[in-house]
Short mmCIF file of C-alpha atoms in Angstrom, two decimals:
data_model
loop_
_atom_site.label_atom_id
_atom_site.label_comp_id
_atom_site.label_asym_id
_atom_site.label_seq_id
_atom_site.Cartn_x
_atom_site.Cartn_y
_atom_site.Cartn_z
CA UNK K 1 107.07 142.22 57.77
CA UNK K 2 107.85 140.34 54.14
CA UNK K 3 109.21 137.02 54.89
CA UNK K 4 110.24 136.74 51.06
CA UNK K 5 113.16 139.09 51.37
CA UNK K 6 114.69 137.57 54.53
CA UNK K 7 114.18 134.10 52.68
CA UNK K 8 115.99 135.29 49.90
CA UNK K 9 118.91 137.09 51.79
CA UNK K 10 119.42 133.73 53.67
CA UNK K 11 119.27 132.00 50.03
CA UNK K 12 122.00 133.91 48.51
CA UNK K 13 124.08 133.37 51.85
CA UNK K 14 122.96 129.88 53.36
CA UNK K 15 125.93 128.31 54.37
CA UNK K 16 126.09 130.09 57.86
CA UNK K 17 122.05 129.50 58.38
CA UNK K 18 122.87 125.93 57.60
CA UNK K 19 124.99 125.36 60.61
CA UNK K 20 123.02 126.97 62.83
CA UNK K 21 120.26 124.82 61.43
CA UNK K 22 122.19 121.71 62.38
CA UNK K 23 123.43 122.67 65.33
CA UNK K 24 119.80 123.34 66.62
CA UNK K 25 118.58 119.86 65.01
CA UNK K 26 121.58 118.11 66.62
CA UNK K 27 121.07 119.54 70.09
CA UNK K 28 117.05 119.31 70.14
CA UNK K 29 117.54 115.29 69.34
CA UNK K 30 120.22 114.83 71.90
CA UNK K 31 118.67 116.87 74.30
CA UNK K 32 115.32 115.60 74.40
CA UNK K 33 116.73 111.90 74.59
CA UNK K 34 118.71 112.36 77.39
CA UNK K 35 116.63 114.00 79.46
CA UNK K 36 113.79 111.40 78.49
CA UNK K 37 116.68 108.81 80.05
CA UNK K 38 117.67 111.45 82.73
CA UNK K 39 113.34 111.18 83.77
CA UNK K 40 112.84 107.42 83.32
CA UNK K 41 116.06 106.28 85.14
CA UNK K 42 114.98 109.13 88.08
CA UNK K 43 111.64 107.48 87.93
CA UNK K 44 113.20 104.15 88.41
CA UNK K 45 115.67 104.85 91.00
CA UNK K 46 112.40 106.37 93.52
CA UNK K 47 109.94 103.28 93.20
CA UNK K 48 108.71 102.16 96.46
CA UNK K 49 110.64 99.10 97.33
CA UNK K 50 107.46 97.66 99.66
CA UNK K 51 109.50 98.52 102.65
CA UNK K 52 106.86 100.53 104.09
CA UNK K 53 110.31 102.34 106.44
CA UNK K 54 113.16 102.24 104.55
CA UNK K 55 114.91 104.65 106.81
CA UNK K 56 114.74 102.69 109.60
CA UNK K 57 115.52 99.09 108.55
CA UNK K 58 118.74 97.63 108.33
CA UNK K 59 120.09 94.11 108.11
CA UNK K 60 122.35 92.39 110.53
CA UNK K 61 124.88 89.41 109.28
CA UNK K 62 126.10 86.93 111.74
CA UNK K 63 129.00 84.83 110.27
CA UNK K 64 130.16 81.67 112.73
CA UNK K 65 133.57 80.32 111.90
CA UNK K 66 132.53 77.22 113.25
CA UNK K 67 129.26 75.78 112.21
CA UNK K 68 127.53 73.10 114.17
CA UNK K 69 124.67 70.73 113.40
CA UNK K 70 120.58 71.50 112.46
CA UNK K 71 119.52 71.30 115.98
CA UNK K 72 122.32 73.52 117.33
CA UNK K 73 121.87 75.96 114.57
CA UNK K 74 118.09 76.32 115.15
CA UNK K 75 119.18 76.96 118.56
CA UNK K 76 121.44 79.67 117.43
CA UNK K 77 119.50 81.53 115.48
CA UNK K 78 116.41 81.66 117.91
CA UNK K 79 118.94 82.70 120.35
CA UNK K 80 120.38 85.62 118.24
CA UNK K 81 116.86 86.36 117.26
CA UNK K 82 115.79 87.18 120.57
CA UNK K 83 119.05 89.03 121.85
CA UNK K 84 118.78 91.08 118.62
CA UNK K 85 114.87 91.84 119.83
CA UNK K 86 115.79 93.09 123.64
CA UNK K 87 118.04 95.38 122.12
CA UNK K 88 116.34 99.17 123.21
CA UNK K 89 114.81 100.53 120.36
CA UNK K 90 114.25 97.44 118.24
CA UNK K 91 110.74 97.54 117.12
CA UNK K 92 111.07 93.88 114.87
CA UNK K 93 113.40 91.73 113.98
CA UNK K 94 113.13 88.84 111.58
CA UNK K 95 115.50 86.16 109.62
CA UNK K 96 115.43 86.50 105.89
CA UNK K 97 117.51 85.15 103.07
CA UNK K 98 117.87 88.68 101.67
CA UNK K 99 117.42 92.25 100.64
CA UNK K 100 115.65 94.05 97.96
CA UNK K 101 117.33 96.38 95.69
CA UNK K 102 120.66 94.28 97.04
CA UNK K 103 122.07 92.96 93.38
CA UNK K 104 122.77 89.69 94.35
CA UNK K 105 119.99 87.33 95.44
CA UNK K 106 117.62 83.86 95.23
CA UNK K 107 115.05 83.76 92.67
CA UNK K 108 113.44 80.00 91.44
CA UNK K 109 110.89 79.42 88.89
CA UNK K 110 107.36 79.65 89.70
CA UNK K 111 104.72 78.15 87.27
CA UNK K 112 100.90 78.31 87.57
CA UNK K 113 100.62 74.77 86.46
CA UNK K 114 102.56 71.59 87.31
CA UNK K 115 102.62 69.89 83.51
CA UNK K 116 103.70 73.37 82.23
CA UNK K 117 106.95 72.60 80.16
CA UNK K 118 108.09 76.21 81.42
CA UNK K 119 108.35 78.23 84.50
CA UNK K 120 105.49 81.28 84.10
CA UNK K 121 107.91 83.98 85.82
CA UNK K 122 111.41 84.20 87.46
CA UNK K 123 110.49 85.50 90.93
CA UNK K 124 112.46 86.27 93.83
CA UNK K 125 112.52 84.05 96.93
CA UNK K 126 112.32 85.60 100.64
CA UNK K 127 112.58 82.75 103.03
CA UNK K 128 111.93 84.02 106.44
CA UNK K 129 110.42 82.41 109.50
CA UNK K 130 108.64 85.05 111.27
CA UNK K 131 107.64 88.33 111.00
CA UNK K 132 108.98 90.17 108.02
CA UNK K 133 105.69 91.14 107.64
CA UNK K 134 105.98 93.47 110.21
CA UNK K 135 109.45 94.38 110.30
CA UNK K 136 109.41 95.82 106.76
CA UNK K 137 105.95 97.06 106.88
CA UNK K 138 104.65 94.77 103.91
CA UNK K 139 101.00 96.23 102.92
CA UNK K 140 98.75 92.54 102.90
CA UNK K 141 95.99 93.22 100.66
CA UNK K 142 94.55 89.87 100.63
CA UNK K 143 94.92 86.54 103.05
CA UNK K 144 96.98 86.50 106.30
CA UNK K 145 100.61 86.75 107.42
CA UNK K 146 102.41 82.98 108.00
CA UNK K 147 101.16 81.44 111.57
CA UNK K 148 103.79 79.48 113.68
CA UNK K 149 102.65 76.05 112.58
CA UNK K 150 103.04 77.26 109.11
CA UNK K 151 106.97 77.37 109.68
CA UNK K 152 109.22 74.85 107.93
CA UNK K 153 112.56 73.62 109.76
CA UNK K 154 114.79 72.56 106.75
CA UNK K 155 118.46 71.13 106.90
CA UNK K 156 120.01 72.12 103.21
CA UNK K 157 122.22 69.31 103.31
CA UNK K 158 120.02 66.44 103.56
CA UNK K 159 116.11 67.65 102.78
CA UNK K 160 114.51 69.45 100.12
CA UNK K 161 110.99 70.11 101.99
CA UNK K 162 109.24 72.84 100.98
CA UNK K 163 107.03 75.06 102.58
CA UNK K 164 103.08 74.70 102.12
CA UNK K 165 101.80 78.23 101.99
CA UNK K 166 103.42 81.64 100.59
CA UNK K 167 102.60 84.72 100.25
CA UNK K 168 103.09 86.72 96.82
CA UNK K 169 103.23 90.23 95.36
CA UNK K 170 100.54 91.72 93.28
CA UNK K 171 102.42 91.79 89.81
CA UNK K 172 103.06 87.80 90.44
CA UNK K 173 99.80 86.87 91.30
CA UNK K 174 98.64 88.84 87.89
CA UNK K 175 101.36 87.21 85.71
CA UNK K 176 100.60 83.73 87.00
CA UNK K 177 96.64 84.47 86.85
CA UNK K 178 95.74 87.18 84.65
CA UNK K 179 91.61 85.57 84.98
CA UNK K 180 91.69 86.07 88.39
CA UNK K 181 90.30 88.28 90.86
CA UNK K 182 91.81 86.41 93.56
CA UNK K 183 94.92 84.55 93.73
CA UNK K 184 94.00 83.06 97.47
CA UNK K 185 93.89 79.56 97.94
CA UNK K 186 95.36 79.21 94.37
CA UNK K 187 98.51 76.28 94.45
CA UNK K 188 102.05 77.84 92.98
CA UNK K 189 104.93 75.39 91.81
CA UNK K 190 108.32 75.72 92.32
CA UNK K 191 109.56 74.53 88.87
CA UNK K 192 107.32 72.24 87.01
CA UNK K 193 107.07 68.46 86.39
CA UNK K 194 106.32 65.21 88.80
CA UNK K 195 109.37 67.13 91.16
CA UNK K 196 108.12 70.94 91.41
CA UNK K 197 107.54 71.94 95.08
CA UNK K 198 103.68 73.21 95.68
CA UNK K 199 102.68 76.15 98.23
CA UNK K 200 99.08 77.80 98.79
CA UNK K 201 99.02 80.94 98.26
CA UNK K 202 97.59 82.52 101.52
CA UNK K 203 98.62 86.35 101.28
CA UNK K 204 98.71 89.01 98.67
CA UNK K 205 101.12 91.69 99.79
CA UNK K 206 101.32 94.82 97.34
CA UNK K 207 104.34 95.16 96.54
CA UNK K 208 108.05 93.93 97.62
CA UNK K 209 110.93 94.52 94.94
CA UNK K 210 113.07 91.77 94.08
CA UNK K 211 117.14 91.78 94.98
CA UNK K 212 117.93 93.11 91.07
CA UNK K 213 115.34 95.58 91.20
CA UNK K 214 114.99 95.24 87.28
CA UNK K 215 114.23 98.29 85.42
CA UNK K 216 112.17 96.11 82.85
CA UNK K 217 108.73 95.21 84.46
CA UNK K 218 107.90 96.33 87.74
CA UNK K 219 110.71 94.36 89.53
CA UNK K 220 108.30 93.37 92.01
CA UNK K 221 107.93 89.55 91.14
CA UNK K 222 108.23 87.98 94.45
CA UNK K 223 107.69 85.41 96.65
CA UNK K 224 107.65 85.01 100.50
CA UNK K 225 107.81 81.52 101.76
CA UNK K 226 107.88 80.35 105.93
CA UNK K 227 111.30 78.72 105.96
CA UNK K 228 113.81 78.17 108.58
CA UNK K 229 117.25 77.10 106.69
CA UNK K 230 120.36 75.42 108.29
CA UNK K 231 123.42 73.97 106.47
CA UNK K 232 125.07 77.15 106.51
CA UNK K 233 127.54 79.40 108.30
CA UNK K 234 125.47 82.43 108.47
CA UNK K 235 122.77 84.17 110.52
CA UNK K 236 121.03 86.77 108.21
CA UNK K 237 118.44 89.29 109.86
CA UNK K 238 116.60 92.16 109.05
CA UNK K 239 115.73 94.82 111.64
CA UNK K 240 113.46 97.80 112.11
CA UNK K 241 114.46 100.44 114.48
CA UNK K 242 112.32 102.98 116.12
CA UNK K 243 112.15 106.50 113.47
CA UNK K 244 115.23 108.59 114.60
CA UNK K 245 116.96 105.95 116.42
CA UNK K 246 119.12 104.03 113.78
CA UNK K 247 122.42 104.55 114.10
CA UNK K 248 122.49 103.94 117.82
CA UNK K 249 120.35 100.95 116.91
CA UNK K 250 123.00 99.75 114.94
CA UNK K 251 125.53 100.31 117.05
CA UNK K 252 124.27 97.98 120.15
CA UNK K 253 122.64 95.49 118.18
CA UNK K 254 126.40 94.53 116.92
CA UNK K 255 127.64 94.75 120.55
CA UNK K 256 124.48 92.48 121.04
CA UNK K 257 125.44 89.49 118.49
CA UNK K 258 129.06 89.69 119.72
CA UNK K 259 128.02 89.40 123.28
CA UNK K 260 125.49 87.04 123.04
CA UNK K 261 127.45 84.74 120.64
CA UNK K 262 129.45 81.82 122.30
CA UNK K 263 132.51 81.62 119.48
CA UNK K 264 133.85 84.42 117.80
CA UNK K 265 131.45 85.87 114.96
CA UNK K 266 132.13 88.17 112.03
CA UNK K 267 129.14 90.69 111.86
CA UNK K 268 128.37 92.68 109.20
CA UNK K 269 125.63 95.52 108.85
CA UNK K 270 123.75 97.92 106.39
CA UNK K 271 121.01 99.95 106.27
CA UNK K 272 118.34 99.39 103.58
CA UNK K 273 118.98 103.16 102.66
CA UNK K 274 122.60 102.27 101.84
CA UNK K 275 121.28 99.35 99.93
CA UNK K 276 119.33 101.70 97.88
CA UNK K 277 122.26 104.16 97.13
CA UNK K 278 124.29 101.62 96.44
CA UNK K 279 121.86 100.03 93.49
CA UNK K 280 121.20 103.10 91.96
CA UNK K 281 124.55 104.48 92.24
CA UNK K 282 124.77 104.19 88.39
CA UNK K 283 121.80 105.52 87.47
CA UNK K 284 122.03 109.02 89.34
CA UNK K 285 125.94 109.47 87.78
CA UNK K 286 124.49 108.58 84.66
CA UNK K 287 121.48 111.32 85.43
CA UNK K 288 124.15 114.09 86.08
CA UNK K 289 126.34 113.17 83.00
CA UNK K 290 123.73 113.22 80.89
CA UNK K 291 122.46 116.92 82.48
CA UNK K 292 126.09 118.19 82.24
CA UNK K 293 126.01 117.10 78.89
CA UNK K 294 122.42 118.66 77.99
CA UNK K 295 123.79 122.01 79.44
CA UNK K 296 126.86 122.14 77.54
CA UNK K 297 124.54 121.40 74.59
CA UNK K 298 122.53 124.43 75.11
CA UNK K 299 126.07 126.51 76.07
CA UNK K 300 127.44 125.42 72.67
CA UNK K 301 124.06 126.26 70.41
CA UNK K 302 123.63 129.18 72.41
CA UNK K 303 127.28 130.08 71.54
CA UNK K 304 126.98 129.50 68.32
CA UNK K 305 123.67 131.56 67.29
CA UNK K 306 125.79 134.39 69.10
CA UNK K 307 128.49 134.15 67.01
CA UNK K 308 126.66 133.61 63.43
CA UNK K 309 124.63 136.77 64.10
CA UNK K 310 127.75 139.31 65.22
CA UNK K 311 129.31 137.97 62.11
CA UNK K 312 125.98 138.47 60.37
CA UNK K 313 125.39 141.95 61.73
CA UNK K 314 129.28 143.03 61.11
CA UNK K 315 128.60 141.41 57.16
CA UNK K 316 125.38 143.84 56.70
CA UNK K 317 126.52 147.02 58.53
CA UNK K 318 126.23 149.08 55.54
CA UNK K 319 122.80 147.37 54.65
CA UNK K 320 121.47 148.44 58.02
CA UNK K 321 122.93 151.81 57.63
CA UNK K 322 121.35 152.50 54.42
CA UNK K 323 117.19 151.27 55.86
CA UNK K 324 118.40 153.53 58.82
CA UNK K 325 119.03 156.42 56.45
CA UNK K 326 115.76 155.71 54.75
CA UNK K 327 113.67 155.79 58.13
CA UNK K 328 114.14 152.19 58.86
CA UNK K 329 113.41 152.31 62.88
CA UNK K 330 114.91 150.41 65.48
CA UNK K 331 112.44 148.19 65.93
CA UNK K 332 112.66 147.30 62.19
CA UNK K 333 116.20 146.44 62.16
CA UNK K 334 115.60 144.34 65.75
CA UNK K 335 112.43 142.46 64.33
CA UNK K 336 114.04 141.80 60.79
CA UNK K 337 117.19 139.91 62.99
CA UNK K 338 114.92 138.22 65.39
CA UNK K 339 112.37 136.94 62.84
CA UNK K 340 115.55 135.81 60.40
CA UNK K 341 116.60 133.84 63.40
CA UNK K 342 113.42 132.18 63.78
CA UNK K 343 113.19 130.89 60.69
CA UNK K 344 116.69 129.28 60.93
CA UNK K 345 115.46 128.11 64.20
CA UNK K 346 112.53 126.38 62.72
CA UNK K 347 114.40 124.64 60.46
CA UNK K 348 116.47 123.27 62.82
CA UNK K 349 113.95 122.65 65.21
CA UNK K 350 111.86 120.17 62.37
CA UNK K 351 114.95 118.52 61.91
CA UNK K 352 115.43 118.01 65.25
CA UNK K 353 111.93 116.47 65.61
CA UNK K 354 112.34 114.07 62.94
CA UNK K 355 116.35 113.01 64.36
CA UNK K 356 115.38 112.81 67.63
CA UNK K 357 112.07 110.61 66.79
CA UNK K 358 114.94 108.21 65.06
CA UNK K 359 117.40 108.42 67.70
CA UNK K 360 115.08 107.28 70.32
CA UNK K 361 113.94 104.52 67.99
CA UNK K 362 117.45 103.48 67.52
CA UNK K 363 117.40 103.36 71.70
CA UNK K 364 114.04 101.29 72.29
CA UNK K 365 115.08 98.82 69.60
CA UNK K 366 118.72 98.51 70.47
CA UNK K 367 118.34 98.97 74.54
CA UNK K 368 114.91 98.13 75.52
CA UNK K 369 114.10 102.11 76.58
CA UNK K 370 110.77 103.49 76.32
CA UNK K 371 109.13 105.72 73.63
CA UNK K 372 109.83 109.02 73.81
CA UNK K 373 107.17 111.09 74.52
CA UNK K 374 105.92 114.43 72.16
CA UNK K 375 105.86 116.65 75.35
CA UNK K 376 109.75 116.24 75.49
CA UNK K 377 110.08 116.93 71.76
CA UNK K 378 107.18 119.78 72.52
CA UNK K 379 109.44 121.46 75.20
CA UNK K 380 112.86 121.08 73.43
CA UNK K 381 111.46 123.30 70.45
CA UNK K 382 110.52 125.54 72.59
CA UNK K 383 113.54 126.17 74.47
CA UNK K 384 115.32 126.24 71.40
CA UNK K 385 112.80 129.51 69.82
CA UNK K 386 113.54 130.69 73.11
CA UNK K 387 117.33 130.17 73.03
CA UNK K 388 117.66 131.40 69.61
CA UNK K 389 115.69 134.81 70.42
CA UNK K 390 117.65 135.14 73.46
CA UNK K 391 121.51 134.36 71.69
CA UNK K 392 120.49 136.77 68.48
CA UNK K 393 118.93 139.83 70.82
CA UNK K 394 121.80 141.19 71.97
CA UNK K 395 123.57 141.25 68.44
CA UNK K 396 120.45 142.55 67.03
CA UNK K 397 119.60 145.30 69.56
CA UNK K 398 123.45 146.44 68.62
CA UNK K 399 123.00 146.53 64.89
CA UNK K 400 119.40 147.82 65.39
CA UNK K 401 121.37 151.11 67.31
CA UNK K 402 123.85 151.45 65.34
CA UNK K 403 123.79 155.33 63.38
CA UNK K 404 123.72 155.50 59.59
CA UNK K 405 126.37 157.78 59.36
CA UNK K 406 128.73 155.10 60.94
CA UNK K 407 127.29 151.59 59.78
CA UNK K 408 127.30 153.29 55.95
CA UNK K 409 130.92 154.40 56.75
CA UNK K 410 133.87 153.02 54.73
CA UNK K 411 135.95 150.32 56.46
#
């Protein structure tokens, strides 16, 4: 088939081709965006938190109203440690400071070097004194979990002691030492100058998110030290039920604290999968307005090709009549429709390219989101072709049937 004459029909009438053109240039550069965001923020909200059984771990509060000194508060929490563990179906229990993926958290500097006059890295701080290794299934990939005598008894009121080993993530032990196979036996500071705490580092787990859960980075700076904290009101411990067995879990180990306590406590409790929900909360709404949003996208091009070509087709129905008359075939009249459309499509579709290149430019310079990559651009241009040959068929299979003896009739 000639492309000149179908370029020259859509020159002498171009204002119709023109919004189609923008409407598919428009939609291609939205489109592809979003669903770039729709991937990376899906992609964010299922990273492994470390937690080797999320479903199964939950965290237990214990609020006193009436707090008493360090000795009686060791006391206490040993005690509610160990009533929490006889509780059926309680595979580990340990104290921790916090959560990951929880918002709202510790963090403290950490530098490689005392004399630095900055902190390296930001990194979230798990104190816990005993077994949280086990209780959240931490994968150790170098070193050795805390012993007993490792274990720091600190009163925050009067003592800043800190502990002498720790045990880090992967993605800290690379930012602090990038030159290092090994970051075992290497000395971390808590801050830096004549004042900075200093802990061996005796483990290397793989990975354990931080309470923010950043989406820049890994989110996986962290750091696990052996410390027992009193000065408080509250108890805070993490638990790991047997698969299956939760909720009931649950259930009696809140009986448990309230039993075992000797004052009235306030208890609070939440499962890690809750935690998890309740982080990315914003990014899976955002995920489905952004879909909804793509769809409608597609609805309204989709729409709109269907429309231009009825009007097109109703404009040229004594054109088609007269290459009927002259043994034009169906086929012809279908082909000449569905290659016009492509070419308008095209158009559009380069366009869209080019927009949607700027658009995500605008994004990664303005909100710190990744590049976009071709294959999204790729597959948008191809569901546009698609879309257009789909919207103009049915228009064109109507004009392509139509007899000449009617289309060449007078209105």
């Amino acid at each position: 088939m000639e492309i000149r004459p179908i370029l020259s029909a859509l020159l002498r009438s171009k204002t119709g081709a023109v919004l189609v053109a923008v409407q598919v240039a428009l939609s291609l550069a939205i489109l592809a965006n979003a669903l770039h965001i729709v991937a990376v923020r899906q992609a964010v909200a299922a990273r492994p938190s470390g937690v080797a059984a999320e479903a199964d771990v939950f965290s237990l509060q214990i609020r006193h109203l009436k707090a008493g000194g360090h000795q009686q508060q060791l006391a206490e929490q040993k005690a509610e440690a160990a009533t929490l563990r006889a509780v059926p179906g309680v595979l580990s229990v340990a104290a921790v400071n916090q959560l990951p993926m929880s918002r709202s958290g510790s963090y403290s500097g950490i530098a490689a070097k005392r004399e630095q006059a900055q902190v390296n890295e930001s990194a979230a701080l798990y104190n816990t004194p005993d077994g949280l290794l086990k209780t959240w299934g931490l994968q150790l990939r170098e070193g050795r979990d805390f012993a007993p005598q490792d274990v720091v008894e600190v009163d925050q009121e009067t003592s800043e002691e800190f502990a002498k080993v720790a045990i880090v993530t992967q993605a800290l032990a690379r930012r602090l030492w990038p030159d290092r196979a090994s970051a075992l036996g290497r000395t971390l500071y808590f801050g830096t100058g004549d004042k900075a705490g200093a802990s061996e580092v005796v483990g290397v787990v793989e990975r354990l998110q931080t309470p923010g859960a950043q989406i820049k980075g890994d989110g996986e700076i962290s750091v696990i030290v052996p410390i027992r904290y009193t000065g408080g009101s509250d108890s805070n411990f993490t638990l790991r039920a047997e698969p299956g067995q939760l909720e009931r879990v649950m259930k009696e180990a809140e009986a448990a604290a309230r039993a075992g306590a000797g004052a009235p406590v306030i208890v609070r409790m939440k499962s890690l999968a809750e935690v998890r929900a309740d982080r990315y909360r914003a990014d899976r709404g955002l995920s489905g307005m952004l879909v909804a949003v793509s769809a409608l996208l597609l609805l309204v091009t989709a729409s709109g090709i269907v429309g231009m070509a009825s009007l097109w087709v109703t404009q040229r129905r004594k054109q088609i009549g007269v290459r009927r008359a002259l043994g034009a075939r169906r086929v012809d009249i279908l082909r000449y429709f569905l290659v016009e459309n492509v070419m308008i499509t095209s158009v559009g579709v380069a366009a869209g390219v080019l927009l949607g290149l700027a658009l995500n430019a605008l994004l990664v310079s303005q909100l710190e989101m990744t590049r976009l990559p071709a294959a999204y651009l790729a597959a948008g241009a191809g569901v546009f072709w698609l879309l257009g040959l789909g919207a103009v068929y049915g228009p064109a299979w109507r004009a392509a049937s139509t007899s000449p003896a009617l289309a060449t009739r007078s209105a």
